[in-house]
PDB file of C-alpha atoms in Angstrom:
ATOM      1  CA  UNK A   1      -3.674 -10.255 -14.996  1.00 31.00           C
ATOM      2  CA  UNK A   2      -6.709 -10.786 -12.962  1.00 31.00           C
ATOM      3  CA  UNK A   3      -6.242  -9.587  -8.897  1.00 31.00           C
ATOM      4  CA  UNK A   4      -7.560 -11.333  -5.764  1.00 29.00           C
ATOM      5  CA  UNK A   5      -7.889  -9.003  -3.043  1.00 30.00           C
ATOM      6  CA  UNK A   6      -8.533 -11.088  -0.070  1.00 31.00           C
ATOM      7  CA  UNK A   7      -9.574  -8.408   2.449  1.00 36.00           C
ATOM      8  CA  UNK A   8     -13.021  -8.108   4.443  1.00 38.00           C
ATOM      9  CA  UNK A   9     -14.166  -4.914   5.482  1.00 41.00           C
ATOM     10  CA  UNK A  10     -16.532  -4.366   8.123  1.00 43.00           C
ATOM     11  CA  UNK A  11     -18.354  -1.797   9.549  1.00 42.00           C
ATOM     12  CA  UNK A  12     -20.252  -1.563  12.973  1.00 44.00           C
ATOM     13  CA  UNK A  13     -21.547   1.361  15.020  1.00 38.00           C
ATOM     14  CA  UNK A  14     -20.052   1.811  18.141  1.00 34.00           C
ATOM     15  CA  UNK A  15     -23.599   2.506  19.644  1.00 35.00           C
ATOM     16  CA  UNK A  16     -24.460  -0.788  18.804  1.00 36.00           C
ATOM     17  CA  UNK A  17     -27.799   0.414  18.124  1.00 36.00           C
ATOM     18  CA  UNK A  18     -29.525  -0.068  21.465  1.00 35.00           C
ATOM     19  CA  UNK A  19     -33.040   0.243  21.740  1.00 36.00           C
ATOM     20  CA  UNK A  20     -35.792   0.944  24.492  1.00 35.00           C
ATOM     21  CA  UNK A  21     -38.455  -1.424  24.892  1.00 35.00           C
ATOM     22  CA  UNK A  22     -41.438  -1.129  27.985  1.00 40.00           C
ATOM     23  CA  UNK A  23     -39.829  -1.879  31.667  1.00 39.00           C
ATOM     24  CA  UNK A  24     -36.876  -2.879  30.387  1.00 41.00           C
ATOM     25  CA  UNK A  25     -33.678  -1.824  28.155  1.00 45.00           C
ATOM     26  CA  UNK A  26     -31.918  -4.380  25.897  1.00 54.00           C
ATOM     27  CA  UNK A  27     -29.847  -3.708  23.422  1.00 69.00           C
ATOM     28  CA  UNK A  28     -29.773  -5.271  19.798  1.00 77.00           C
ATOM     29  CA  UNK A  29     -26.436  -5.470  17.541  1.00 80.00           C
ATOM     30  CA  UNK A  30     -27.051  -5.204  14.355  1.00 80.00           C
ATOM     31  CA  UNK A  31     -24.564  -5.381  11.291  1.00 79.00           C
ATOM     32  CA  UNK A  32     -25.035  -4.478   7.455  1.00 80.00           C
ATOM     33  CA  UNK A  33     -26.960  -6.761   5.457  1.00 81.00           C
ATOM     34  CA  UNK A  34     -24.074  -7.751   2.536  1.00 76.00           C
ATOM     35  CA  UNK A  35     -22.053  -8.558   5.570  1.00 76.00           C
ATOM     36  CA  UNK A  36     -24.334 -10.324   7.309  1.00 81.00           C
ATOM     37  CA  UNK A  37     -25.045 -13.015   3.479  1.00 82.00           C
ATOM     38  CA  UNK A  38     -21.124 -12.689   3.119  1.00 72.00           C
ATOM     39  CA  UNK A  39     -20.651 -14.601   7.085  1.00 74.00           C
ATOM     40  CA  UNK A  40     -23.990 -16.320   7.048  1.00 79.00           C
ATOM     41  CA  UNK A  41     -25.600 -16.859   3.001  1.00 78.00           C
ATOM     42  CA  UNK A  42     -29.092 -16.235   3.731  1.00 87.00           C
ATOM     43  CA  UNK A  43     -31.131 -14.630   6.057  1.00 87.00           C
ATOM     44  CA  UNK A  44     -33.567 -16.857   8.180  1.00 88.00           C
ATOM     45  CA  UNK A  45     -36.890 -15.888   8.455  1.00 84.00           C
ATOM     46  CA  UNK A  46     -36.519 -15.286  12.404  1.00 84.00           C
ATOM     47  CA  UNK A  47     -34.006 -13.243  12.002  1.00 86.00           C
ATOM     48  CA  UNK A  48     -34.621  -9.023  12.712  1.00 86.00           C
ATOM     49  CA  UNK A  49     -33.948  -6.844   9.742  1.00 87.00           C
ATOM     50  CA  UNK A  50     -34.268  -2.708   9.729  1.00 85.00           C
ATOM     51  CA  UNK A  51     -33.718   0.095   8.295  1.00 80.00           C
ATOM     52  CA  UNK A  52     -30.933   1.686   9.968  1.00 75.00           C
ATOM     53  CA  UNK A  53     -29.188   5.297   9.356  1.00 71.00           C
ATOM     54  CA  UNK A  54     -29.979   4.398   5.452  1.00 72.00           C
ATOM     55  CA  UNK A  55     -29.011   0.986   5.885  1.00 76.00           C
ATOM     56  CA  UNK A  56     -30.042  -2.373   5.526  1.00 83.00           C
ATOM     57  CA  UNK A  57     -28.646  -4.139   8.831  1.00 85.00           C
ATOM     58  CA  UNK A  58     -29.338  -7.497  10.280  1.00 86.00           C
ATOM     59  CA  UNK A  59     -29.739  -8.579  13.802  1.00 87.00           C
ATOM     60  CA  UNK A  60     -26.823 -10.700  15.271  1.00 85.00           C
ATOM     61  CA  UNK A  61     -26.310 -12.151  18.708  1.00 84.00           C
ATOM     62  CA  UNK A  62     -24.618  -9.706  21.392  1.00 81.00           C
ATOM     63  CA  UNK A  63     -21.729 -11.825  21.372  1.00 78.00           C
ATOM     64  CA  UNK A  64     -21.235 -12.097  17.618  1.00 77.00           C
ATOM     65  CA  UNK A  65     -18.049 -11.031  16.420  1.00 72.00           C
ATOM     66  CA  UNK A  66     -17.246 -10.270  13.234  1.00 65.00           C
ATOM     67  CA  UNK A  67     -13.217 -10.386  13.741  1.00 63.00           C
ATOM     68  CA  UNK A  68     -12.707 -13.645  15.406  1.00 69.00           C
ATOM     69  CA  UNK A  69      -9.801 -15.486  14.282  1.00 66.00           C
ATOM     70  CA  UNK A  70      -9.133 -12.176  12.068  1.00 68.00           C
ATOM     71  CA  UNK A  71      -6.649  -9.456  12.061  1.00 73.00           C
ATOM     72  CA  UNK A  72      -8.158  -6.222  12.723  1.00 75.00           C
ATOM     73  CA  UNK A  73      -6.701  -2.935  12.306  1.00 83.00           C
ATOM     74  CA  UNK A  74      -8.531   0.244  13.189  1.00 86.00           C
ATOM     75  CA  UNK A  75      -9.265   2.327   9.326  1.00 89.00           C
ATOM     76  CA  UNK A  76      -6.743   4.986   8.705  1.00 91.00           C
ATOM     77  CA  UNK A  77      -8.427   7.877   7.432  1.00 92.00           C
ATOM     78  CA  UNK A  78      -7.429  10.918   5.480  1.00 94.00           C
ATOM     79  CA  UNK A  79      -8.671  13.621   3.856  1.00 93.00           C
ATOM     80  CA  UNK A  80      -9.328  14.089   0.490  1.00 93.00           C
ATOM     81  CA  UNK A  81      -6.215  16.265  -0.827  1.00 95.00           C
ATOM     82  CA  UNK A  82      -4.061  13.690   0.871  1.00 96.00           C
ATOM     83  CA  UNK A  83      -6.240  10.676  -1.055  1.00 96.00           C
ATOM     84  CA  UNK A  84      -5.981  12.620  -3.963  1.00 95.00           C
ATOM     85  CA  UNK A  85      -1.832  12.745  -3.768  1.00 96.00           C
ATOM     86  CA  UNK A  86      -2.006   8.945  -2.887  1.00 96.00           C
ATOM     87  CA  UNK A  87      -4.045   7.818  -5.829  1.00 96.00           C
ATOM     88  CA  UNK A  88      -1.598  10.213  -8.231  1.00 96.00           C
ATOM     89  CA  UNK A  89       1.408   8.380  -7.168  1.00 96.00           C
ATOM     90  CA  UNK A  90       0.020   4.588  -6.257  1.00 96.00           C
ATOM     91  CA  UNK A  91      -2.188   4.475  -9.195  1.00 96.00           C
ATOM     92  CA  UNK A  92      -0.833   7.245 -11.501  1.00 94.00           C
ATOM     93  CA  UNK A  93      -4.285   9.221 -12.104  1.00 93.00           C
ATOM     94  CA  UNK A  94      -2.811  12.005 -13.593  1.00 90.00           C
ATOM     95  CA  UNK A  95      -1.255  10.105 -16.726  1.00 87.00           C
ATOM     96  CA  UNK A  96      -3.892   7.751 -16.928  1.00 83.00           C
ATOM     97  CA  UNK A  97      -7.545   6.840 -14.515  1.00 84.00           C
ATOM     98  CA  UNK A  98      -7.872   3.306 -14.970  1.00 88.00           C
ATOM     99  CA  UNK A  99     -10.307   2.575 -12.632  1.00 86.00           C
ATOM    100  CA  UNK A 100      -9.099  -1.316 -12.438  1.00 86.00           C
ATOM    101  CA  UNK A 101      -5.542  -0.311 -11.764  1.00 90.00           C
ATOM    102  CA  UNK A 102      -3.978  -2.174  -9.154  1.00 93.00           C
ATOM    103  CA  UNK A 103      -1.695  -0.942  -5.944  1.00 95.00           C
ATOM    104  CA  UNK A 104       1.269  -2.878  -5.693  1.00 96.00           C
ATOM    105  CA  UNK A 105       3.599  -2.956  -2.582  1.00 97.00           C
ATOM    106  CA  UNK A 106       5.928  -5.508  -1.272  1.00 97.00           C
ATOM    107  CA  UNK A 107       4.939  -8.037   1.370  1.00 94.00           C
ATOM    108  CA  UNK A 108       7.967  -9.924   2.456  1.00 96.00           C
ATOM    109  CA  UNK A 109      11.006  -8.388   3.380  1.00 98.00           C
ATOM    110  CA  UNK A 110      13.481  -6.575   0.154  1.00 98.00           C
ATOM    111  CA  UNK A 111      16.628  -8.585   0.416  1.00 98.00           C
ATOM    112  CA  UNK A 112      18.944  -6.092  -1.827  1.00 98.00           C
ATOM    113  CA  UNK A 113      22.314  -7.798  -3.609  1.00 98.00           C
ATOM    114  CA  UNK A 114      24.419  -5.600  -5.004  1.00 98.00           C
ATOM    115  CA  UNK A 115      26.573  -6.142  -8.310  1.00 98.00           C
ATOM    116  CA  UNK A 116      30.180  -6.376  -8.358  1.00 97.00           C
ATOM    117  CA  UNK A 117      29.631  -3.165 -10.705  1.00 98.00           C
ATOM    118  CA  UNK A 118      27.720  -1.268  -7.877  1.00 98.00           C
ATOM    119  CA  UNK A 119      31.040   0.571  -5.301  1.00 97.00           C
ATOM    120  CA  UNK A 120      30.830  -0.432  -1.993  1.00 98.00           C
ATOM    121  CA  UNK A 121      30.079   3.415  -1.429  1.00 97.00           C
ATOM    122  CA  UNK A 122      27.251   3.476  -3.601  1.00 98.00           C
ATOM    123  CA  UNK A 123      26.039   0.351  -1.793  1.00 98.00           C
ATOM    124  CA  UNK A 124      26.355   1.773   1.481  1.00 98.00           C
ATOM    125  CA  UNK A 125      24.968   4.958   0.511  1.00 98.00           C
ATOM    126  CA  UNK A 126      21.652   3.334  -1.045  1.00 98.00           C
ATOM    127  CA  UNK A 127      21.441   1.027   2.117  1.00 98.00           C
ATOM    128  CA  UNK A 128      21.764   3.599   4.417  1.00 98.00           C
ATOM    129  CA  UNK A 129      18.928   5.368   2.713  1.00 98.00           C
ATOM    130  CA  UNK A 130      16.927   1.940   3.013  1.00 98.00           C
ATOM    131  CA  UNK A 131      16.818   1.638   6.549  1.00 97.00           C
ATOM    132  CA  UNK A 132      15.965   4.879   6.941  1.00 97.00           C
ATOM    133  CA  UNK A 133      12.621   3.903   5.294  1.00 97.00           C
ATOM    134  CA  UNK A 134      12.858   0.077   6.828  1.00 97.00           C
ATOM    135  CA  UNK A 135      12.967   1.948  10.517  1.00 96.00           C
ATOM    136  CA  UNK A 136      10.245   4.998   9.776  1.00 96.00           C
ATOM    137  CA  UNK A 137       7.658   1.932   8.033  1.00 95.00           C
ATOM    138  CA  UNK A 138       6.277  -0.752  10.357  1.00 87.00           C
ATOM    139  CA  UNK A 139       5.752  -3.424   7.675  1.00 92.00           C
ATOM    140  CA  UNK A 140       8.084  -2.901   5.585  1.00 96.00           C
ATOM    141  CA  UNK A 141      11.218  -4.617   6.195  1.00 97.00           C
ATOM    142  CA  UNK A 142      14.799  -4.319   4.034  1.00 98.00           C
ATOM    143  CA  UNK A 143      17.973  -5.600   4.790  1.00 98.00           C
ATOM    144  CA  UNK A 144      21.389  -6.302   2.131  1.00 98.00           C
ATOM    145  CA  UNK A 145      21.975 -10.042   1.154  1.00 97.00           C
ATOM    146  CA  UNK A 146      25.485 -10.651   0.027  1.00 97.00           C
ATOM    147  CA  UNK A 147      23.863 -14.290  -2.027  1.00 97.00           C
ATOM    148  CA  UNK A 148      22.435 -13.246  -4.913  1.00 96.00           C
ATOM    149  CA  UNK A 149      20.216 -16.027  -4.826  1.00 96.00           C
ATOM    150  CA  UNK A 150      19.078 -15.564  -1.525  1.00 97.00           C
ATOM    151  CA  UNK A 151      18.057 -11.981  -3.009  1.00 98.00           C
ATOM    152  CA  UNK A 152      15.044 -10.541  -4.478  1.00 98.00           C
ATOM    153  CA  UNK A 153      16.774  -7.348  -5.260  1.00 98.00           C
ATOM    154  CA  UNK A 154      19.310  -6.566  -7.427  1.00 98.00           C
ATOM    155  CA  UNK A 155      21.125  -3.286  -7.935  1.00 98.00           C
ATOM    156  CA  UNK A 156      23.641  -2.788 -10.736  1.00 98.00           C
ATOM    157  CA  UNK A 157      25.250  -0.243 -12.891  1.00 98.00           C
ATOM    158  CA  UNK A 158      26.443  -0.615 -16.449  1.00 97.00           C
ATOM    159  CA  UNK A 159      29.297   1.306 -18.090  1.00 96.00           C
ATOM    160  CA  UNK A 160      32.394   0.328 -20.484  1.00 94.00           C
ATOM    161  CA  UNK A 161      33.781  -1.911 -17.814  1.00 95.00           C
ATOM    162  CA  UNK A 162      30.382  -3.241 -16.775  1.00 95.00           C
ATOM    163  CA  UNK A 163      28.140  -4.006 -20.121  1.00 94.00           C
ATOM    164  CA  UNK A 164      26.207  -7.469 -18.593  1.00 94.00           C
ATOM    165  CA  UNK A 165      22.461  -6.162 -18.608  1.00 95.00           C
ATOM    166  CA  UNK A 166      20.733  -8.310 -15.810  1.00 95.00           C
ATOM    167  CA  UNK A 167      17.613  -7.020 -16.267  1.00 96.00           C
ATOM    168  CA  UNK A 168      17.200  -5.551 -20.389  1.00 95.00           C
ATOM    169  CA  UNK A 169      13.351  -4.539 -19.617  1.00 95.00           C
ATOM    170  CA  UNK A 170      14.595  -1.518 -17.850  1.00 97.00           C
ATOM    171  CA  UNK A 171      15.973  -0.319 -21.265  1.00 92.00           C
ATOM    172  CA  UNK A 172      18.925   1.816 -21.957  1.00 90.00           C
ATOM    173  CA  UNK A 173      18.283   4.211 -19.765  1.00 93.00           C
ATOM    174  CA  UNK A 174      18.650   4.093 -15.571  1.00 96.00           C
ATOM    175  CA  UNK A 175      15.267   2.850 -13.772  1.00 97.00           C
ATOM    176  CA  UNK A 176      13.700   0.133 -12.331  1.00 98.00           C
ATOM    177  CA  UNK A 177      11.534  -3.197 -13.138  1.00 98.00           C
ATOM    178  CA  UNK A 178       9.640  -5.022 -10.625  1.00 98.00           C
ATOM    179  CA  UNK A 179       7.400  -8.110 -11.259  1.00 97.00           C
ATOM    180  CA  UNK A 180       4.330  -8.938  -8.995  1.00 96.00           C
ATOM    181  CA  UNK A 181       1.984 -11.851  -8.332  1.00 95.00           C
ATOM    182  CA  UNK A 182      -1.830 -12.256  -8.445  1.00 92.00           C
ATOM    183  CA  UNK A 183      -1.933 -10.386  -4.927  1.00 90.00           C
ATOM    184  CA  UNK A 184      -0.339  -7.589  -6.590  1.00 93.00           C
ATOM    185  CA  UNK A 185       2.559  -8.300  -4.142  1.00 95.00           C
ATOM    186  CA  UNK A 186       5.900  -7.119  -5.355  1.00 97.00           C
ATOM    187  CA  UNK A 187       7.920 -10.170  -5.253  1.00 98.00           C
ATOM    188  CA  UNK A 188      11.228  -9.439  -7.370  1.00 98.00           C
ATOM    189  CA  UNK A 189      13.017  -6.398  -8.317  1.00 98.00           C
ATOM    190  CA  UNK A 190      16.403  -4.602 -10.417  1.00 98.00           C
ATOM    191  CA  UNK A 191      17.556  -1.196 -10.279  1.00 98.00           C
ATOM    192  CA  UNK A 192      19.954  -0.206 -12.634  1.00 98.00           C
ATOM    193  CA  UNK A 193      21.951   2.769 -13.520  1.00 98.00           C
ATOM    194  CA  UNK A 194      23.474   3.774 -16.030  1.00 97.00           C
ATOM    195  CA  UNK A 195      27.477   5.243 -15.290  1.00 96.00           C
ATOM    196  CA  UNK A 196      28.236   5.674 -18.920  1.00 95.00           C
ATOM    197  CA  UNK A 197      25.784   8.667 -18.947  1.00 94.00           C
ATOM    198  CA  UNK A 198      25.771   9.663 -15.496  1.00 94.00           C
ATOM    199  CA  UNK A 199      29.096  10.394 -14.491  1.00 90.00           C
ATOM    200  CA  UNK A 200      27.911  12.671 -11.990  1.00 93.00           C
ATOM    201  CA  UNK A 201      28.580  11.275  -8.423  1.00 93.00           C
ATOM    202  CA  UNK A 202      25.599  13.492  -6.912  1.00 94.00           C
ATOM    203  CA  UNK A 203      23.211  12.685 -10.041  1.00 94.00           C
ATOM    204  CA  UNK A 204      23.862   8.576  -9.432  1.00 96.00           C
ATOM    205  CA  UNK A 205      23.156   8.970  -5.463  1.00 95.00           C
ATOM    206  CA  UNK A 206      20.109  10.961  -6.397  1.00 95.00           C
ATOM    207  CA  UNK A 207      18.656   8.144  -9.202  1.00 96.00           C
ATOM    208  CA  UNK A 208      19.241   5.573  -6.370  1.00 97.00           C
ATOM    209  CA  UNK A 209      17.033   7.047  -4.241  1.00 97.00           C
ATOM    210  CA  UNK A 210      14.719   8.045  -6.599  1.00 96.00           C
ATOM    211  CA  UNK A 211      14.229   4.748  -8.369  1.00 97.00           C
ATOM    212  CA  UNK A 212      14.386   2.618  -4.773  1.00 98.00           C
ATOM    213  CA  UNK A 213      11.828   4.663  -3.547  1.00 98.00           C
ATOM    214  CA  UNK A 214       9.339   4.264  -6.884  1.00 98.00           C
ATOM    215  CA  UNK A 215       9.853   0.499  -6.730  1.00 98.00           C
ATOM    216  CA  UNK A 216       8.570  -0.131  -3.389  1.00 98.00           C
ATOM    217  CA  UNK A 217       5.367   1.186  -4.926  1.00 97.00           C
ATOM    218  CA  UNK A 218       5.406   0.679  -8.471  1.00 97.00           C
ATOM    219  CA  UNK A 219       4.922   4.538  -7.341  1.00 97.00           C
ATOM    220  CA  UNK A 220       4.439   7.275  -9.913  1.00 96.00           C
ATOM    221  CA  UNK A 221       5.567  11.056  -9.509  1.00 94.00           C
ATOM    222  CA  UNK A 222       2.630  13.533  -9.526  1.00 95.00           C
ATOM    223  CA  UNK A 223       2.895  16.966 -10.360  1.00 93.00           C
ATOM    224  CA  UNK A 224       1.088  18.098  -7.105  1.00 92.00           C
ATOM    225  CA  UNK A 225       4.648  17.455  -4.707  1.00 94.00           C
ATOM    226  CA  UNK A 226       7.200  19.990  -4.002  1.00 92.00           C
ATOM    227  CA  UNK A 227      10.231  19.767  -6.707  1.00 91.00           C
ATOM    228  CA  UNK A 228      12.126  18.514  -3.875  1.00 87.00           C
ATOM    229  CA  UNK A 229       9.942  15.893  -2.950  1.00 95.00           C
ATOM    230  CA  UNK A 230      11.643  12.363  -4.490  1.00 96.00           C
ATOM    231  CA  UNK A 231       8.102  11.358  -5.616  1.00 96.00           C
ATOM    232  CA  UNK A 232       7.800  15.056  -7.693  1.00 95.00           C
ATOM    233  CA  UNK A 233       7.668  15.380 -11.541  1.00 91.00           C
ATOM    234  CA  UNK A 234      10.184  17.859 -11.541  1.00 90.00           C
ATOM    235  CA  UNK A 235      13.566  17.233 -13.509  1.00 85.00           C
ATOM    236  CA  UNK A 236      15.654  17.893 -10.013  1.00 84.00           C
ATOM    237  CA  UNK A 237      17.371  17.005  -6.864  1.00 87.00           C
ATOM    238  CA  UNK A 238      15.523  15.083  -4.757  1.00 87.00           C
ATOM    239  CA  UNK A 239      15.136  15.293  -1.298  1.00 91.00           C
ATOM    240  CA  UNK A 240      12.929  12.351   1.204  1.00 95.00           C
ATOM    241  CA  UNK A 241      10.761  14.913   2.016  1.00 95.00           C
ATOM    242  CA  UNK A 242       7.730  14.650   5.161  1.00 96.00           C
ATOM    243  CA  UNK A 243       4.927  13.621   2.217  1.00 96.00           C
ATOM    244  CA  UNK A 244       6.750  11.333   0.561  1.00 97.00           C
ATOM    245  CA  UNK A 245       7.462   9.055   4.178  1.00 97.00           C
ATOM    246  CA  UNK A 246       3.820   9.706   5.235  1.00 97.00           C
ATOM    247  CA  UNK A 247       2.751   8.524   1.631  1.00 97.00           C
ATOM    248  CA  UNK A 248       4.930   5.396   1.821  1.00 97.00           C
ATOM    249  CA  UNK A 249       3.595   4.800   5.571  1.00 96.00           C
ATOM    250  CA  UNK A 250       0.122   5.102   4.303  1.00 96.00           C
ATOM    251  CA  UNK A 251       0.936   2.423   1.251  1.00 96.00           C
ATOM    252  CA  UNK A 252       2.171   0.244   3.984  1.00 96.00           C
ATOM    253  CA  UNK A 253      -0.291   0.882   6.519  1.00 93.00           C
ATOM    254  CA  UNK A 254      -2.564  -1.965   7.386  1.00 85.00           C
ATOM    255  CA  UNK A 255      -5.414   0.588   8.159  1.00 85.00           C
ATOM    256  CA  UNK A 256      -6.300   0.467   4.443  1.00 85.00           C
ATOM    257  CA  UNK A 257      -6.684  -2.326   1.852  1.00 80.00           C
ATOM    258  CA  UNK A 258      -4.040  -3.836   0.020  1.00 87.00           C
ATOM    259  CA  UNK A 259      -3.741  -4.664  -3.596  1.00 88.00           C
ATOM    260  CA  UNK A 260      -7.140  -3.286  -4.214  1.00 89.00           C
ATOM    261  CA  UNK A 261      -7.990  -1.771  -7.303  1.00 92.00           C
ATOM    262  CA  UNK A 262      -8.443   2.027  -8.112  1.00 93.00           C
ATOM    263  CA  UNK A 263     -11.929   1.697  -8.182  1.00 92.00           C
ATOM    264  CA  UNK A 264     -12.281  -0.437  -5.327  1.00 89.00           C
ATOM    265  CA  UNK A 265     -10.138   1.850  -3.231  1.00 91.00           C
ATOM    266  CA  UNK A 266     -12.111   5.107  -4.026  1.00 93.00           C
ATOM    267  CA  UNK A 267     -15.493   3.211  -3.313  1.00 89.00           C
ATOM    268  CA  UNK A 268     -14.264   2.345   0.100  1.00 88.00           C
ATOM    269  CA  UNK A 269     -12.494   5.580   1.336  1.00 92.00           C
ATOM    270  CA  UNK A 270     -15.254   6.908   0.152  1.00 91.00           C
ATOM    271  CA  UNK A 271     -17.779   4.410   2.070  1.00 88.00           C
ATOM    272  CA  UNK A 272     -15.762   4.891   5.257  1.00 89.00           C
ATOM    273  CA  UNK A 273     -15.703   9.347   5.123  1.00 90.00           C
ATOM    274  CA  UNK A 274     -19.202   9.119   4.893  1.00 90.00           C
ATOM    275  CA  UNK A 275     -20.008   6.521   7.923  1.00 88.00           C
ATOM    276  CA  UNK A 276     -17.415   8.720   9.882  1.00 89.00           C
ATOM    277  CA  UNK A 277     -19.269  12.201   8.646  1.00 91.00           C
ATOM    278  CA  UNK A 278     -22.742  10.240  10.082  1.00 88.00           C
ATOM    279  CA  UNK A 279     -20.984   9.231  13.028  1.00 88.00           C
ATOM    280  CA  UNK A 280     -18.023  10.665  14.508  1.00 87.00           C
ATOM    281  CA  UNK A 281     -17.820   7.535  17.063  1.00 85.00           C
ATOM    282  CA  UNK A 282     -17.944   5.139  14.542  1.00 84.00           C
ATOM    283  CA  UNK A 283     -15.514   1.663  14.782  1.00 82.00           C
ATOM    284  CA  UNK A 284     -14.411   1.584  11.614  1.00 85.00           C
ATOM    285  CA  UNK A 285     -12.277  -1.404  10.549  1.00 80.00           C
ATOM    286  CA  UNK A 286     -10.167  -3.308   8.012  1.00 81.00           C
ATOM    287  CA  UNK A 287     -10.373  -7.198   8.375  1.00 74.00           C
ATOM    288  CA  UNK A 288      -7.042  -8.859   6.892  1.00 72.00           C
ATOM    289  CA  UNK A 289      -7.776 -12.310   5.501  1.00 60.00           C
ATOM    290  CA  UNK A 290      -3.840 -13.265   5.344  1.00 58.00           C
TER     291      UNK A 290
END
């Protein structure tokens, strides 16, 4: 399925590349030249173009601004062992680098209905866990819906009492299925788990979490976390460790891109260290079309 990403990023100096000229000091603002054809098309004739810090940049008015009627958010940058654990576990690298790999996170808020299979226990004890996240994540918003129709979450548990299979994709097994849009928004999702195997009430808490957590992400588990870390490839108990909230903060941080590709991701973070390793002071920014 083909991905839009409808994000603009921008980059300007924050020295704004003045300039000396004889008796008098003006300064010139100048902005790369694929942004410059991206706002404008072409380049008129008139117009100043240099060579700047190994860039092409174009001359723009002193009171052009590139984020009017935009939402700008400062970039969030990180370094590259933390990038590395993010791409493992939003675009699962270590199975598999598919370079055109999408991210996938949820934009409206996770309205969760629960089964009459699910105990009100269980329900509670997965909701609790929810807000947790819901209160520690700016954007991303969860809350329990008691109208399944009104939902776009449902958790359910099958056993000898409870055989109705609302979502058969996940398979026999417990897990998780979510479906997503051309945005690569996460718009629908089931958890299920499976009672008739795990009978253990400490097992079923832990494959709420650990599921819940995966499929506000399409998230994969890397090899690189702590065994106790929920997003870890070990076969244990799982614990919301500090990596695993800053790498869900980071997914739904609107300092970086959303629904970008693998590729398209690597090129930018990689764009941005180096503007940052030219220029300390840099404004770096990421321009959100919607």
């Amino acid at each position: 399925m083909k991905k839009i990403i409808l994000l603009l990023v921008m980059i300007m100096s924050s020295q704004g590349y003045a300039q000396d000229t004889i008796g008098l000091r003006r300064s010139r603002k100048y902005i790369p030249k694929t942004v410059y054809l991206s706002q404008f098309k072409s380049i008129p004739d008139t117009v100043d173009v240099r060579y700047i810090n190994g860039d092409s940049m174009v001359q723009v008015p002193m009171d052009y601004d590139p984020f009017r009627g935009k939402k700008r958010v400062r970039y969030e940058p990180k370094d590259s062992v933390f990038l590395d654990r993010y791409k493992a576990v939003a675009y699962n690298i270590e199975n598999k680098v598919d370079s055109s790999r999408f991210m996938r996170y949820w934009k409206d808020e996770i309205r969760i209905y629960f089964d009459k299979s699910v105990p009100e226990d269980d329900a509670k004890f997965l909701m609790n866990f929810a807000e947790k996240l819901s209160s520690e994540v700016d954007s991303l918003k969860i809350s329990r819906n008691f109208i399944r129709e009104k939902s776009n979450y449902v958790v359910y548990y099958v056993n000898e009492d409870h055989k109705i299979e609302h979502e058969p994709r996940i398979g026999n097994k417990s897990g998780y299925y979510v479906s997503w849009n051309g945005k690569s928004q996460i718009y629908k999702a089931s958890l299920k788990v499976n009672t008739a195997v795990v009978t253990n009430n400490l097992l079923k808490e832990n494959l709420l979490k650990y599921h819940f957590f995966k499929s506000l992400g399409y998230f994969s588990s890397s090899k690189e976390l702590d065994c106790s870390s929920i997003l870890s490839a070990c076969n244990s108990y799982r614990r919301l460790s500090d990596e695993d909230l800053e790498l869900l903060k980071y997914h739904y941080s609107y300092g970086v891109c959303k629904g970008q590709s693998l590729k398209s991701f690597t090129e930018l973070t990689n764009s941005m260290q180096e503007k940052l390793e030219e220029d300390p002071n840099a404004q770096l920014f990421v321009i959100h079309a919607e």
